[in-house]
């Protein structure tokens, strides 16, 4: 009897993991994001606010944002996540390696292109 319960719990756990994975994938694809691949040429930080700007040699040609010169890491992004993305941007800049930047093709951060992910 106990073995049967363990097998059922194991099956339930696998089903839950599968459901979570599918939900995660669906939510990732429902967000509107595009990407570009290039070399990070500039990373700008400010002493008086939390905005971080990133520029690539291959910026998107078309954007719904007023300024398509920079990607922006939103200031309202929690500090620990903002620092992780900044770290990736600075590493890409310092190494000069081509990297992939995902950005929102629907939303802007102020007038800048909203950066979603690096790498």
PDB file of C-alpha atoms in Angstrom, residues 6-83:
ATOM      1  CA  UNK A   6       4.816   6.657  -3.285  1.00  0.00           C
ATOM      2  CA  UNK A   7       4.328   5.906  -6.967  1.00  0.00           C
ATOM      3  CA  UNK A   8       1.243   8.081  -7.062  1.00  0.00           C
ATOM      4  CA  UNK A   9       3.062  10.943  -5.332  1.00  0.00           C
ATOM      5  CA  UNK A  10       5.935  10.556  -7.773  1.00  0.00           C
ATOM      6  CA  UNK A  11       3.529  10.732 -10.690  1.00  0.00           C
ATOM      7  CA  UNK A  12       1.813  13.782  -9.218  1.00  0.00           C
ATOM      8  CA  UNK A  13       5.163  15.530  -8.732  1.00  0.00           C
ATOM      9  CA  UNK A  14       6.144  14.845 -12.344  1.00  0.00           C
ATOM     10  CA  UNK A  15       2.809  16.155 -13.566  1.00  0.00           C
ATOM     11  CA  UNK A  16       3.168  19.320 -11.465  1.00  0.00           C
ATOM     12  CA  UNK A  17       6.686  19.924 -12.773  1.00  0.00           C
ATOM     13  CA  UNK A  18       5.433  19.458 -16.335  1.00  0.00           C
ATOM     14  CA  UNK A  19       2.556  21.879 -15.748  1.00  0.00           C
ATOM     15  CA  UNK A  20       4.917  24.482 -14.282  1.00  0.00           C
ATOM     16  CA  UNK A  21       7.286  24.105 -17.213  1.00  0.00           C
ATOM     17  CA  UNK A  22       4.482  24.498 -19.734  1.00  0.00           C
ATOM     18  CA  UNK A  23       3.095  27.528 -17.875  1.00  0.00           C
ATOM     19  CA  UNK A  24       6.536  29.108 -17.813  1.00  0.00           C
ATOM     20  CA  UNK A  25       7.059  28.538 -21.509  1.00  0.00           C
ATOM     21  CA  UNK A  26       3.635  29.934 -22.366  1.00  0.00           C
ATOM     22  CA  UNK A  27       4.217  33.076 -20.328  1.00  0.00           C
ATOM     23  CA  UNK A  28       7.659  33.538 -21.873  1.00  0.00           C
ATOM     24  CA  UNK A  29       6.242  33.343 -25.380  1.00  0.00           C
ATOM     25  CA  UNK A  30       3.251  35.540 -24.604  1.00  0.00           C
ATOM     26  CA  UNK A  31       5.526  38.462 -23.802  1.00  0.00           C
ATOM     27  CA  UNK A  32       6.446  40.460 -26.838  1.00  0.00           C
ATOM     28  CA  UNK A  33      10.198  40.411 -27.231  1.00  0.00           C
ATOM     29  CA  UNK A  34      12.610  40.567 -30.098  1.00  0.00           C
ATOM     30  CA  UNK A  35      16.367  40.273 -30.101  1.00  0.00           C
ATOM     31  CA  UNK A  36      19.465  41.520 -31.810  1.00  0.00           C
ATOM     32  CA  UNK A  37      23.005  40.177 -31.831  1.00  0.00           C
ATOM     33  CA  UNK A  38      25.996  42.453 -31.802  1.00  0.00           C
ATOM     34  CA  UNK A  39      28.803  43.981 -29.797  1.00  0.00           C
ATOM     35  CA  UNK A  40      28.061  46.217 -26.812  1.00  0.00           C
ATOM     36  CA  UNK A  41      29.734  49.560 -27.565  1.00  0.00           C
ATOM     37  CA  UNK A  42      28.587  51.653 -24.615  1.00  0.00           C
ATOM     38  CA  UNK A  43      27.212  51.205 -21.086  1.00  0.00           C
ATOM     39  CA  UNK A  44      26.017  54.350 -19.315  1.00  0.00           C
ATOM     40  CA  UNK A  45      25.144  54.669 -15.619  1.00  0.00           C
ATOM     41  CA  UNK A  46      24.087  57.737 -13.682  1.00  0.00           C
ATOM     42  CA  UNK A  47      24.897  58.969 -10.190  1.00  0.00           C
ATOM     43  CA  UNK A  48      21.564  60.756  -9.776  1.00  0.00           C
ATOM     44  CA  UNK A  49      19.146  58.001 -10.925  1.00  0.00           C
ATOM     45  CA  UNK A  50      18.903  54.244 -11.457  1.00  0.00           C
ATOM     46  CA  UNK A  51      18.619  54.182 -15.253  1.00  0.00           C
ATOM     47  CA  UNK A  52      21.203  52.115 -17.115  1.00  0.00           C
ATOM     48  CA  UNK A  53      21.639  52.548 -20.866  1.00  0.00           C
ATOM     49  CA  UNK A  54      23.276  50.067 -23.221  1.00  0.00           C
ATOM     50  CA  UNK A  55      24.243  50.625 -26.841  1.00  0.00           C
ATOM     51  CA  UNK A  56      25.186  48.039 -29.453  1.00  0.00           C
ATOM     52  CA  UNK A  57      26.725  48.240 -32.877  1.00  0.00           C
ATOM     53  CA  UNK A  58      23.583  46.519 -34.175  1.00  0.00           C
ATOM     54  CA  UNK A  59      20.676  48.482 -32.715  1.00  0.00           C
ATOM     55  CA  UNK A  60      17.188  47.661 -34.006  1.00  0.00           C
ATOM     56  CA  UNK A  61      16.363  49.623 -37.152  1.00  0.00           C
ATOM     57  CA  UNK A  62      12.704  50.105 -36.255  1.00  0.00           C
ATOM     58  CA  UNK A  63      11.332  50.814 -32.807  1.00  0.00           C
ATOM     59  CA  UNK A  64       8.089  52.063 -31.287  1.00  0.00           C
ATOM     60  CA  UNK A  65      10.223  54.153 -28.910  1.00  0.00           C
ATOM     61  CA  UNK A  66      11.219  57.762 -29.545  1.00  0.00           C
ATOM     62  CA  UNK A  67      14.908  56.980 -29.103  1.00  0.00           C
ATOM     63  CA  UNK A  68      16.238  53.846 -30.739  1.00  0.00           C
ATOM     64  CA  UNK A  69      19.812  54.777 -29.890  1.00  0.00           C
ATOM     65  CA  UNK A  70      19.915  52.980 -26.518  1.00  0.00           C
ATOM     66  CA  UNK A  71      18.437  50.030 -24.696  1.00  0.00           C
ATOM     67  CA  UNK A  72      17.357  50.863 -21.149  1.00  0.00           C
ATOM     68  CA  UNK A  73      17.307  48.704 -18.041  1.00  0.00           C
ATOM     69  CA  UNK A  74      14.265  50.002 -16.201  1.00  0.00           C
ATOM     70  CA  UNK A  75      14.956  51.907 -12.999  1.00  0.00           C
ATOM     71  CA  UNK A  76      11.973  50.192 -11.349  1.00  0.00           C
ATOM     72  CA  UNK A  77      13.615  46.776 -11.847  1.00  0.00           C
ATOM     73  CA  UNK A  78      14.702  45.472  -8.417  1.00  0.00           C
ATOM     74  CA  UNK A  79      18.300  46.448  -7.671  1.00  0.00           C
ATOM     75  CA  UNK A  80      19.636  42.886  -7.520  1.00  0.00           C
ATOM     76  CA  UNK A  81      18.229  42.056 -10.962  1.00  0.00           C
ATOM     77  CA  UNK A  82      19.352  45.390 -12.398  1.00  0.00           C
ATOM     78  CA  UNK A  83      22.880  44.693 -11.149  1.00  0.00           C
TER      79      UNK A  83
END
